[in-house]
Amino acid sequence: MTNTPTPLAPERAKQLAAEYGLKPDEYDRVLAILGRTPSQTELGLFSVMWSEHCSYKSSRVWLRELPTKAPWVIQGPGENAGVIDIGDGLAAVFKMESHNHPSFIEPYQGAATGVGGILRDVFTMGARPIANLNALRFGMPDAPRMKQVIDGVVRGIGGYGNCVGVPTVGGEVNFHPAYNGNPLVNAMTVGIAPTDRIFYAKATGVGNPVVYVGSKTGRDGIHGATMASAEFSADSEEKRPTVQIGDPFAEKLLIEACMELMATDAIVAIQDMGAAGLTSSSVEMAGKGGMGIELILDNVPQREAGMTAYEMMLSESQERMLMILKPGREAEAERIFRKWELDFAVIGHLTDTGRIVVRHKGQVEADIPLAPLESEAPLYRRPTAETPKQPVLDAASIPDPVGIEAALLKLVGCLDLCSRRWIWDQYDSMVGGQTAKRPGAADAAVVRIEDHRRALALTTDCTPRYCQADPEEGGKQAVAEAWRNITATGARPLAITDNMNFGNPEKPEIMGQFAGAVRGMAAACTALDFPVVSGNVSLYNETEGTAILPTPAIGGVGVLEDVAQAVGLALPPGLDLVVIGETRGWLGQSLWLREIAGREEGAPPPVDLAAERRNGDFVRAQILSGAVRACHDCSDGGLLVTVAEMAMAGGTGASLLPPPAGIPAHAFWFGEDQSRYVLAVSDAAAILQAAQQARVPAARLGKSGGGDLVLPDGRSISVASLREANEATLPALMEGG
């Protein structure tokens, strides 16, 4: 048996380091850490652990600015998922992850394994998953391969989530040419656990066994983390072998087996094998505990013959977990996993050396100090260039080319506002029987907690066009929008997870977008008591030098003490409509400006965080008092689109009052001013009086009833024609050949 790894020839090592994504100075650091040339396995370990995807080497300096603490936060960033206290001795465990690059290369499996990976991040903490959400960005459906990508991604999300038995309850979709060569697939999972039964990834106890459970290891997904840390080029199709293959039925068995073992006290630490597979799980667990770890790869359950140490350490085969058990509990754990027809193997033990040692076939294939791998990856404060501010547009100087009715019909049918039914109908949103507000029924999904009156409100939000125009305001708005959507159901917003999707961080303008978005998010999270508890960074989202729109996707979680108090957006007849918040008619970066006037320009609407807090707290109090029958926040498309969406959801029309003097009608109806909600109430006078006392801007908007939206000048649009325009777009694009 050899006790030192066989080093590569120096020139070959240097060449492979570049192929694996290590920069020359990073490779020099590897040489200094080891004091010798690395073996191929060692080089593989450094390349994946120091990849952007695993180390956050370009983003960590900025992410530190985000607020992460609150009295209800049990675990913030740094673990597999964030954990918050939701009352009754229960915790919500949640996180959002990206699977962008794999989903472009192999849409179905890329999206499916994204769902599988985020599920494991949650149940590895001891939480039973209760809901999935997603945030999707696609290019234009007529762009090359894009229909195939849209179809594959949606089927992949639905196929995996439906089979594993976790409802997909919400999400969002945007379309823009910037995503033509680089779609974004961000998956979020929320789970529930007792507050006193949370499991962590910190390995402790010299000699404790290292146990592999789940499915066998194959050659799929090797260098997936590295691939996800590079731009696409014309040969991206050749990267298909880096995409993992998912098995949702194995995942379901894995959830149940882990839950059964977690009910004992046998587990010291547990981690899923996600990006970088066995490498990241072993390195991170041992590193967090200040331990060393020794692995015997001969014991790893293998799906394919002749696998090398390098392949096993870097494989990203799915449905696998790594655990540290208490000594002597191996047989008990093995019984459970064998019962669920899953592989179980003791593949190593913890040491006190502070090193990872990998053995295979009598050879030491890697022997590396853990600290530099786990927590001392290169850290870059890359140059930033601020995004130039765009001018504030004067609504009065922008003529209305088509009129209110024609604009509304076009807007409700445009790609960013049309019905997502074609997508969500492919997802099972009701499995488990706890979904109280399905997709399209409310601003946030509402999922009750089994055997409790308590419920969670869940949403994903971001407006990339705002972020492109002004990253700081856009970052602010993304957080505020999530907070608003949760508030609009009556729930109290508690915390967020984020998925930071940006282009190449080595370009100062891209790094400037990232830094600006973080500043805006931090300000909003602080003002709204809405801390960040988990998240993911996905950089290098570019194809042949063209970057995506900056997309800091926000996943928000809130709590309702009583699910019966939740309200949706469907408009009942015979009610007063009231708008909460100030309307100035902000057209910069609005959908009206893009779709109707054919212009993408101007400063995005500013976000007044004090007004957000004041208006939202008022609306939530009114909902919980029982005064509000329906509520919808105002966002894309503005006030008239908000009312139209409520009308379409409820099958009821409304008669609308004239806009105030001094604001052009098209700006009033389609401006995207923030901090606004439309409420349907039985007594407008009482709401207006309460708003006045709370110093909250509020105004009558009209009255619900009939089958038409009746405009102030008497012209009307039937709700049926709005619904037809809204529902037709996606099926026509996707099924129309």
XYZ file of C-alpha atoms in Angstrom:
737
model
C 0.000 0.000 0.000
C 1.333 3.466 -0.913
C 0.864 6.240 1.611
C 1.446 9.163 -0.723
C -0.559 10.024 -3.819
C 1.071 9.547 -7.200
C 1.665 13.055 -8.550
C 0.893 14.026 -12.115
C 3.754 15.103 -14.355
C 4.189 18.874 -13.742
C 3.261 19.973 -17.263
C 0.279 17.625 -17.386
C -0.894 18.897 -13.980
C -0.696 22.496 -15.171
C -2.653 21.660 -18.331
C -5.359 19.764 -16.410
C -5.658 22.556 -13.833
C -6.591 24.973 -16.639
C -9.050 22.443 -18.115
C -10.668 22.018 -14.678
C -11.197 25.771 -14.326
C -8.335 26.686 -11.972
C -6.628 29.999 -12.775
C -2.774 29.999 -12.895
C -2.499 31.815 -9.517
C -5.019 29.374 -7.990
C -2.956 26.442 -9.231
C 0.154 28.021 -7.696
C -1.728 28.109 -4.385
C -2.504 24.401 -4.729
C 1.215 23.686 -5.187
C 2.048 25.789 -2.106
C -0.601 24.049 0.041
C 0.522 20.542 -0.944
C 4.261 21.277 -1.239
C 4.260 19.041 -4.328
C 2.491 18.401 -7.622
C -1.056 17.066 -7.060
C -2.474 13.747 -8.171
C -5.380 13.854 -10.611
C -7.859 13.173 -7.783
C -6.383 15.977 -5.662
C -6.545 18.361 -8.589
C -10.200 17.384 -9.091
C -10.971 18.050 -5.413
C -9.421 21.515 -5.518
C -11.090 22.410 -8.807
C -14.630 21.638 -7.633
C -14.277 23.003 -4.086
C -12.734 26.212 -5.417
C -15.256 26.550 -8.256
C -17.531 29.555 -8.141
C -20.482 27.204 -7.620
C -19.080 25.713 -4.406
C -16.860 28.459 -2.945
C -18.710 31.710 -3.814
C -15.256 33.234 -4.293
C -16.569 36.282 -6.172
C -19.681 36.862 -4.096
C -18.841 36.171 -0.455
C -17.493 39.660 0.233
C -20.830 41.153 -0.817
C -23.153 38.553 0.705
C -21.818 39.437 4.147
C -23.790 42.699 3.884
C -27.146 40.888 3.996
C -29.000 40.806 7.345
C -29.340 37.211 8.529
C -30.594 37.432 12.110
C -33.947 37.843 13.829
C -35.460 36.397 17.014
C -37.254 33.749 14.917
C -34.152 32.687 12.946
C -32.853 29.333 14.206
C -30.239 28.773 11.476
C -29.064 31.317 8.949
C -26.772 30.889 5.902
C -23.989 28.332 6.087
C -25.989 25.122 6.448
C -27.846 23.001 3.907
C -30.945 25.194 4.384
C -32.228 28.055 6.544
C -34.432 27.388 9.569
C -37.007 29.704 11.197
C -39.335 29.298 14.174
C -42.986 29.423 13.066
C -44.582 28.772 16.487
C -46.174 25.689 18.093
C -42.726 24.093 18.482
C -42.349 23.920 14.694
C -39.716 25.198 12.300
C -39.860 25.968 8.584
C -36.750 24.811 6.731
C -36.201 26.213 3.232
C -33.779 27.117 0.490
C -33.622 27.953 -3.204
C -30.998 26.534 -5.590
C -30.187 27.012 -9.255
C -29.864 24.407 -11.971
C -29.401 26.837 -14.837
C -26.571 25.402 -16.861
C -27.731 21.751 -16.703
C -31.258 22.799 -17.715
C -30.032 24.373 -20.939
C -27.922 21.379 -21.875
C -30.481 18.708 -20.960
C -33.752 20.478 -20.008
C -35.742 17.581 -18.522
C -33.021 16.048 -16.365
C -31.449 19.414 -15.567
C -34.693 20.714 -14.082
C -35.679 17.379 -12.487
C -32.379 16.993 -10.647
C -32.588 20.620 -9.555
C -35.826 19.717 -7.759
C -34.258 16.553 -6.321
C -31.225 18.450 -5.037
C -33.192 21.128 -3.238
C -35.483 18.518 -1.670
C -32.384 16.821 -0.210
C -31.056 20.132 1.124
C -34.257 20.422 3.148
C -34.830 16.901 4.405
C -31.160 16.514 5.357
C -32.003 19.071 8.090
C -34.666 16.730 9.479
C -37.602 18.499 7.802
C -40.334 16.755 5.861
C -40.783 18.656 2.561
C -44.305 20.097 2.213
C -44.012 22.370 -0.821
C -41.951 23.102 -3.921
C -41.816 26.385 -5.823
C -39.784 27.563 -8.776
C -38.596 30.735 -10.454
C -38.071 30.290 -14.202
C -36.648 32.633 -16.851
C -36.773 31.691 -20.479
C -35.762 33.290 -23.745
C -38.310 34.026 -26.443
C -40.248 30.937 -27.544
C -39.198 31.489 -31.170
C -35.460 31.472 -30.313
C -33.447 28.337 -31.254
C -34.163 25.359 -28.934
C -36.193 27.536 -26.566
C -39.522 25.705 -27.022
C -37.657 22.458 -26.311
C -36.081 24.027 -23.220
C -39.412 25.407 -21.900
C -41.186 22.100 -22.496
C -38.368 19.997 -20.995
C -37.908 22.176 -17.912
C -41.619 22.276 -17.085
C -41.987 18.507 -17.614
C -38.821 17.877 -15.554
C -40.068 19.928 -12.592
C -43.507 18.338 -12.751
C -42.212 14.825 -13.360
C -39.877 14.827 -10.368
C -42.092 16.732 -7.902
C -45.243 14.795 -8.801
C -43.514 11.418 -8.432
C -41.836 12.221 -5.135
C -45.167 13.352 -3.713
C -44.364 16.959 -2.805
C -46.798 19.543 -4.241
C -45.487 22.291 -6.526
C -47.555 25.198 -5.249
C -46.148 28.379 -6.743
C -43.506 30.185 -8.699
C -42.964 32.733 -11.432
C -41.958 32.841 -15.083
C -40.390 35.598 -17.184
C -39.526 35.656 -20.863
C -36.844 37.913 -22.340
C -34.349 37.645 -25.219
C -31.481 37.955 -22.687
C -32.269 34.374 -21.594
C -32.266 32.932 -25.146
C -28.998 31.104 -24.629
C -29.125 30.748 -20.849
C -32.438 29.984 -19.139
C -32.670 30.147 -15.350
C -34.189 27.312 -13.351
C -34.354 28.155 -9.635
C -36.026 25.552 -7.427
C -37.224 26.122 -3.863
C -38.364 23.620 -1.245
C -39.991 24.261 2.126
C -40.170 21.637 4.869
C -41.429 21.371 8.444
C -39.512 19.992 11.429
C -39.834 20.142 15.231
C -37.619 22.957 16.510
C -35.795 20.513 18.780
C -35.061 17.990 15.984
C -32.951 19.943 13.519
C -29.989 18.082 11.990
C -26.744 19.754 10.966
C -23.719 18.943 8.819
C -21.041 19.455 11.507
C -19.094 16.199 11.851
C -17.644 15.339 15.285
C -16.152 12.344 17.084
C -12.813 10.771 16.187
C -13.366 7.273 14.842
C -17.066 7.796 14.104
C -18.139 5.940 10.969
C -18.726 7.757 7.675
C -21.755 6.199 6.022
C -22.968 6.397 2.419
C -26.708 5.850 1.787
C -29.083 6.077 -1.167
C -28.481 5.230 -4.799
C -25.302 3.916 -6.387
C -22.552 6.153 -7.781
C -22.152 6.388 -11.551
C -20.285 8.597 -13.977
C -23.114 11.134 -14.440
C -22.547 14.705 -13.394
C -18.755 14.584 -13.177
C -17.496 18.177 -13.079
C -21.063 19.484 -12.904
C -19.977 22.140 -10.366
C -17.168 23.276 -12.624
C -19.469 23.391 -15.634
C -21.885 25.528 -13.648
C -19.044 27.992 -13.015
C -18.287 28.769 -16.658
C -19.916 30.617 -19.526
C -21.603 28.779 -22.345
C -20.001 28.680 -25.753
C -21.111 27.259 -29.077
C -20.145 23.728 -27.959
C -22.386 23.665 -24.862
C -24.249 20.625 -26.259
C -21.062 18.619 -25.750
C -21.418 19.076 -21.969
C -24.366 16.680 -21.758
C -22.361 14.101 -19.699
C -21.989 16.715 -16.918
C -25.762 16.643 -16.316
C -27.029 14.273 -13.618
C -29.854 11.761 -14.003
C -32.612 11.832 -11.396
C -34.838 9.100 -9.954
C -37.743 10.574 -7.959
C -38.894 7.177 -6.724
C -35.478 6.572 -5.134
C -35.711 10.066 -3.640
C -39.065 9.237 -2.023
C -37.540 6.115 -0.453
C -34.547 8.158 0.680
C -36.789 10.740 2.379
C -38.677 8.037 4.271
C -35.524 6.150 5.291
C -33.803 9.330 6.508
C -36.905 10.370 8.450
C -37.045 6.953 10.110
C -33.392 7.063 11.131
C -33.753 10.676 12.284
C -36.396 9.526 14.752
C -33.552 7.692 16.578
C -30.483 9.360 18.083
C -28.003 7.567 15.814
C -27.040 10.485 13.545
C -24.187 12.855 14.462
C -24.216 14.791 11.179
C -25.800 14.475 7.771
C -25.326 16.126 4.403
C -26.707 15.512 0.935
C -24.340 14.839 -1.950
C -25.145 17.771 -4.203
C -22.730 19.794 -6.327
C -19.314 18.103 -6.271
C -20.910 14.994 -4.763
C -18.825 12.981 -2.329
C -16.115 15.652 -2.345
C -18.203 18.549 -1.086
C -20.207 16.504 1.423
C -17.145 14.942 3.057
C -15.023 18.104 2.959
C -17.781 20.371 4.291
C -18.882 18.016 7.077
C -15.384 17.353 8.354
C -14.342 20.996 7.866
C -17.291 22.389 9.840
C -16.425 20.092 12.737
C -12.673 20.820 12.613
C -12.069 17.099 11.982
C -10.167 14.995 9.506
C -11.775 12.311 7.344
C -10.522 9.120 5.723
C -12.474 7.512 2.880
C -12.145 3.986 1.439
C -13.621 4.259 -2.036
C -13.614 0.492 -2.601
C -16.674 0.450 -0.300
C -18.672 3.032 -2.298
C -21.710 1.399 -3.987
C -20.966 1.710 -7.715
C -23.322 1.572 -10.677
C -20.558 1.253 -13.274
C -17.484 -0.952 -13.500
C -13.927 0.307 -13.314
C -14.622 3.715 -11.764
C -11.536 5.647 -10.694
C -11.114 7.555 -7.437
C -11.325 10.788 -9.404
C -14.672 9.757 -10.938
C -16.178 8.621 -7.651
C -15.149 11.752 -5.769
C -16.516 14.085 -8.462
C -19.621 12.185 -9.562
C -22.877 14.035 -8.965
C -25.114 10.984 -9.170
C -28.387 11.792 -7.485
C -30.342 10.565 -4.458
C -27.284 10.066 -2.218
C -26.518 11.194 1.351
C -23.460 11.109 3.582
C -23.856 10.619 7.335
C -21.726 10.440 10.434
C -23.170 7.924 12.866
C -22.561 7.305 16.523
C -20.259 4.302 16.992
C -22.024 0.973 17.104
C -25.217 2.234 15.387
C -24.282 1.018 11.909
C -26.345 -2.182 12.000
C -29.485 -0.314 13.145
C -29.094 2.267 10.370
C -28.344 -0.394 7.762
C -31.546 -2.283 8.627
C -33.599 0.844 7.975
C -31.997 1.645 4.632
C -32.102 -1.952 3.414
C -35.804 -2.074 4.350
C -36.345 0.886 2.010
C -34.319 -0.928 -0.688
C -31.466 1.588 -0.630
C -27.728 1.092 -0.604
C -25.873 1.421 2.696
C -22.108 1.325 3.154
C -19.544 2.378 5.735
C -16.971 4.162 3.561
C -14.631 5.679 6.125
C -14.187 7.291 9.529
C -13.404 10.612 11.152
C -9.866 11.427 12.263
C -8.167 14.188 14.242
C -5.688 15.021 11.473
C -7.526 17.930 9.861
C -6.908 16.246 6.470
C -8.938 14.371 3.894
C -7.326 11.104 2.890
C -8.840 9.146 -0.005
C -7.848 5.497 -0.487
C -8.700 3.216 -3.409
C -7.370 -0.212 -4.304
C -4.552 -0.013 -1.785
C -3.394 3.411 -2.998
C -3.672 6.809 -1.377
C -5.272 8.883 -4.131
C -5.535 12.163 -2.191
C -4.098 13.574 1.026
C -5.021 17.245 1.491
C -5.383 19.583 4.492
C -9.117 20.280 4.816
C -9.094 23.934 5.834
C -7.813 25.287 2.499
C -10.376 23.163 0.676
C -13.381 23.958 2.848
C -13.047 27.507 4.051
C -9.931 29.045 2.517
C -10.889 29.047 -1.121
C -9.690 32.107 -3.024
C -11.679 35.205 -2.145
C -11.936 37.940 -4.751
C -13.084 41.509 -4.379
C -13.500 41.980 -8.070
C -13.631 45.445 -9.631
C -17.121 46.912 -9.908
C -18.593 49.443 -12.315
C -21.865 51.141 -11.378
C -24.827 50.826 -13.733
C -25.522 54.313 -15.169
C -28.749 55.790 -13.795
C -31.565 56.149 -16.308
C -33.655 59.317 -16.475
C -37.047 59.548 -14.782
C -39.669 59.565 -17.534
C -42.413 62.188 -17.560
C -45.632 60.263 -18.136
C -47.317 63.318 -19.639
C -44.725 63.373 -22.448
C -45.449 59.754 -23.474
C -48.550 59.588 -25.672
C -51.016 56.700 -25.476
C -51.006 55.137 -28.955
C -53.873 52.639 -28.601
C -56.227 53.549 -25.737
C -56.979 51.877 -22.419
C -59.085 48.886 -23.590
C -56.730 47.808 -26.383
C -53.717 48.195 -24.099
C -55.324 46.074 -21.389
C -56.213 43.267 -23.804
C -52.689 43.243 -25.204
C -51.062 43.341 -21.776
C -53.035 40.459 -20.239
C -52.039 38.349 -23.245
C -48.338 39.324 -23.344
C -45.708 36.788 -22.339
C -44.985 38.358 -18.950
C -48.644 38.599 -17.869
C -50.454 35.790 -19.674
C -51.871 32.880 -17.695
C -49.299 30.303 -16.533
C -51.985 27.597 -16.443
C -50.197 25.648 -19.220
C -47.259 25.391 -16.813
C -48.918 24.825 -13.456
C -51.422 22.308 -14.791
C -48.414 20.023 -15.341
C -47.616 20.203 -11.638
C -49.520 18.398 -8.903
C -50.244 21.242 -6.499
C -52.644 19.267 -4.288
C -50.736 16.079 -3.419
C -50.583 15.753 0.350
C -53.952 17.499 0.693
C -52.640 20.557 2.575
C -52.610 23.200 -0.175
C -55.112 25.924 0.755
C -54.329 28.421 -2.048
C -53.262 26.910 -5.365
C -51.238 28.610 -8.126
C -53.181 31.582 -9.459
C -55.553 31.728 -6.488
C -53.608 34.211 -4.343
C -50.490 36.375 -4.440
C -48.658 33.683 -2.485
C -49.321 29.969 -2.189
C -50.831 28.985 1.161
C -50.042 25.537 2.580
C -51.496 24.421 5.911
C -49.373 22.405 8.302
C -50.816 18.965 8.862
C -52.775 18.609 12.114
C -52.506 22.384 12.746
C -54.564 25.488 11.952
C -51.275 27.225 11.198
C -50.241 27.725 7.562
C -47.309 29.034 5.559
C -47.521 31.588 2.746
C -44.851 31.032 0.090
C -43.723 33.039 -2.935
C -40.881 33.617 -5.395
C -40.302 37.072 -6.870
C -37.985 39.246 -8.937
C -38.413 41.825 -11.703
C -35.231 41.496 -13.788
C -35.943 44.488 -16.054
C -35.920 46.739 -12.976
C -32.616 45.169 -11.866
C -31.089 45.778 -15.294
C -32.079 49.458 -15.207
C -31.064 50.022 -11.571
C -29.681 47.004 -9.681
C -30.083 48.594 -6.251
C -33.726 49.613 -6.750
C -34.361 46.267 -8.444
C -32.861 44.356 -5.483
C -35.018 46.411 -3.122
C -38.117 45.785 -5.207
C -37.577 42.013 -5.409
C -37.560 41.723 -1.607
C -40.467 44.178 -1.214
C -42.525 42.285 -3.804
C -42.050 39.003 -1.918
C -43.008 40.738 1.324
C -46.100 42.235 -0.353
C -47.238 38.962 -1.880
C -47.095 37.217 1.493
C -48.813 40.150 3.185
C -51.604 40.120 0.582
C -52.729 36.700 1.867
C -52.862 37.943 5.479
C -49.638 36.168 6.480
C -46.744 37.721 8.414
C -43.546 37.642 6.343
C -40.671 36.042 8.287
C -37.622 35.372 6.112
C -36.251 34.866 2.613
C -33.949 32.663 0.651
C -32.299 34.088 -2.443
C -30.899 32.878 -5.722
C -28.458 35.394 -7.185
C -28.310 34.809 -10.953
C -25.834 37.027 -12.800
C -23.391 37.023 -15.704
C -19.585 36.830 -15.668
C -18.259 38.339 -12.391
C -14.907 39.059 -14.015
C -16.618 41.907 -15.908
C -16.802 45.033 -13.687
C -20.284 45.980 -14.930
C -21.645 42.534 -13.920
C -19.971 42.656 -10.511
C -21.385 46.160 -10.138
C -24.884 44.763 -10.790
C -24.323 42.125 -8.115
C -23.057 44.601 -5.530
C -25.928 47.020 -6.269
C -28.564 44.285 -5.999
C -27.135 43.143 -2.644
C -27.210 46.722 -1.314
C -30.865 47.071 -2.303
C -31.808 43.685 -0.875
C -30.009 44.431 2.396
C -31.854 47.735 2.777
C -35.240 46.097 2.132
C -34.574 43.094 4.375
C -33.570 45.438 7.207
C -36.533 47.801 6.799
C -39.049 44.959 6.546
C -37.572 42.642 9.245
C -37.233 40.025 6.549
C -33.786 38.405 6.982
C -31.948 36.132 4.542
C -31.529 32.629 5.987
C -30.216 30.676 2.993
C -29.448 31.058 -0.667
C -27.444 30.289 -3.727
C -25.258 32.191 -6.166
C -25.167 31.347 -9.865
C -22.667 33.341 -11.907
C -21.301 33.040 -15.441
C -24.822 32.978 -16.868
C -23.664 34.089 -20.286
C -23.590 32.625 -23.757
C -20.868 33.759 -26.121
C -20.377 36.916 -24.104
C -24.060 37.915 -23.797
C -25.221 38.077 -20.170
C -28.667 37.411 -18.755
C -30.579 40.212 -17.071
C -29.432 40.475 -13.442
C -31.898 38.228 -11.605
C -31.725 38.137 -7.797
C -34.675 35.777 -7.292
C -36.258 35.940 -3.835
C -38.109 33.093 -2.135
C -40.239 34.363 0.758
C -41.884 32.518 3.662
C -44.544 33.884 6.014
C -46.866 32.424 8.622
C -50.632 32.556 9.245
C -51.834 31.593 12.702
C -55.121 30.377 11.226
C -55.413 29.177 7.641
C -59.098 30.203 7.616
C -57.976 33.862 7.662
C -56.093 33.620 4.364
C -57.525 35.615 1.454
C -57.047 35.142 -2.264
C -57.306 37.470 -5.231
C -60.564 36.257 -6.813
C -63.049 39.127 -6.922
C -66.552 38.441 -5.494
C -69.523 40.537 -6.725
C -71.104 43.423 -4.846
C -68.016 44.771 -3.105
C -66.204 48.097 -2.966
C -62.735 48.283 -4.511
C -60.138 50.327 -2.670
C -56.531 50.994 -3.673
C -53.996 51.275 -0.861
C -50.842 53.289 -1.560
C -49.993 56.274 -3.691
C -50.360 56.291 -7.473
C -48.212 58.744 -9.430
C -48.306 56.946 -12.785
C -44.711 55.647 -13.004
C -44.128 54.403 -16.577
C -40.324 53.907 -16.573
C -39.478 50.213 -17.232
C -43.185 49.355 -17.136
C -44.703 46.598 -19.215
C -47.052 49.178 -20.772
C -44.029 51.140 -21.980
C -42.451 48.025 -23.498
C -45.509 46.283 -24.925
C -47.625 49.283 -25.978
C -45.155 52.117 -26.594
C -42.345 49.804 -27.800
C -39.760 51.329 -25.442
C -37.529 49.711 -22.803
C -36.124 52.672 -20.933
C -36.287 54.994 -17.963
C -35.672 54.653 -14.252
C -37.668 51.831 -12.625
C -40.245 52.760 -9.969
C -38.558 53.725 -6.691
C -39.289 51.663 -3.603
C -40.117 53.675 -0.486
C -39.389 51.109 2.211
C -41.114 53.065 4.963
C -44.262 53.229 2.821
C -43.970 49.501 2.052
C -43.858 48.692 5.735
C -46.663 51.065 6.709
C -49.011 50.103 3.851
C -48.354 46.373 4.176
C -48.830 46.299 7.944
C -52.135 48.161 7.479
C -53.376 45.757 4.788
C -52.438 42.700 6.834
C -54.269 44.032 9.899
C -57.380 44.669 7.805
C -57.260 41.140 6.369
C -56.870 39.566 9.799
C -59.761 41.664 11.122
C -62.016 40.059 8.503
C -62.689 43.315 6.634
C -61.078 42.190 3.334
C -62.705 39.648 0.992
C -59.982 39.689 -1.691
C -56.568 41.297 -2.023
C -54.010 41.608 -4.802
C -50.809 43.606 -4.798
C -50.075 45.954 -7.703
C -46.997 44.995 -9.663
C -46.375 44.191 -13.349
C -48.871 45.987 -15.553
C -50.105 48.378 -12.902
C -53.514 49.062 -11.404
C -55.839 48.045 -14.238
C -54.017 44.750 -14.784
C -54.348 44.086 -11.034
C -58.115 44.615 -11.191
C -58.362 42.557 -14.413
C -56.507 39.640 -12.768
C -58.881 39.772 -9.802
C -61.847 39.884 -12.194
C -60.574 36.921 -14.246
C -59.901 34.863 -11.103
C -63.386 35.522 -9.732
C -65.373 35.634 -12.987
C -66.797 38.972 -11.856
C -66.506 42.407 -13.493
C -66.245 45.866 -11.941
C -67.205 49.463 -12.624
C -64.257 51.822 -12.170
C -64.133 55.445 -11.055
C -62.226 58.152 -12.982
C -58.538 58.705 -12.186
C -57.612 61.819 -10.200
C -56.914 65.004 -12.095
C -53.335 65.636 -13.103
C -52.332 62.049 -13.966
C -52.725 60.910 -17.609
C -55.232 58.045 -17.748
C -52.742 55.521 -19.249
C -50.176 56.378 -16.566
C -52.731 56.010 -13.775
C -53.999 52.665 -15.000
C -50.700 51.110 -16.152
C -47.979 52.837 -14.097
C -46.054 50.466 -11.830
C -45.813 52.522 -8.631
C -44.826 50.328 -5.693
C -46.298 49.743 -2.200
C -49.864 49.323 -3.529
C -52.670 46.808 -3.016
C -56.219 46.533 -4.344
C -58.722 45.403 -1.703
C -62.269 44.153 -2.191
C -64.290 45.144 0.903
C -67.921 45.385 1.925
C -67.490 48.837 3.478
C -65.116 51.216 1.704
C -65.893 54.089 4.073
C -64.662 52.129 7.095
C -61.422 51.132 5.341
C -60.790 54.681 4.142
C -61.333 56.027 7.658
C -58.974 53.422 9.151
C -56.378 54.234 6.472
C -56.612 57.942 7.203
C -56.018 57.283 10.896
C -53.005 55.126 10.050
C -51.729 57.796 7.582
C -51.933 55.306 4.759
C -52.880 56.647 1.291
C -56.140 55.048 0.148
C -58.811 55.786 -2.445
C -62.025 54.315 -3.833
C -61.461 52.538 -7.096
C -64.930 51.278 -7.999
C -67.390 48.482 -7.317
C -67.442 44.805 -8.325
C -70.299 43.121 -10.206
C -71.530 42.146 -13.635
C -69.550 40.418 -16.344
C -67.563 43.408 -17.672
C -64.827 45.779 -16.625
C -66.539 49.137 -17.130
C -64.127 52.033 -17.595
C -64.875 55.524 -16.279
C -65.859 56.761 -19.765
C -68.484 54.019 -20.025
C -66.567 51.766 -22.412
C -66.289 48.185 -21.252
C -64.347 44.961 -21.759
C -65.933 41.623 -20.937
C -64.167 39.482 -18.356
C -64.639 36.553 -20.751
C -62.643 38.325 -23.504
C -59.911 39.214 -21.012
C -59.735 35.620 -19.867
C -59.622 34.371 -23.450
C -56.706 36.698 -24.278
C -54.953 35.763 -21.019
C -55.333 31.994 -21.383
C -54.545 31.638 -25.105
C -50.924 32.777 -25.287
C -48.837 29.948 -23.859
C -50.847 27.017 -25.315
C -50.704 28.695 -28.751
C -46.942 29.153 -28.503
C -46.149 25.734 -27.101
C -48.707 23.575 -28.873
C -49.133 25.477 -32.078
C -46.206 23.767 -33.834
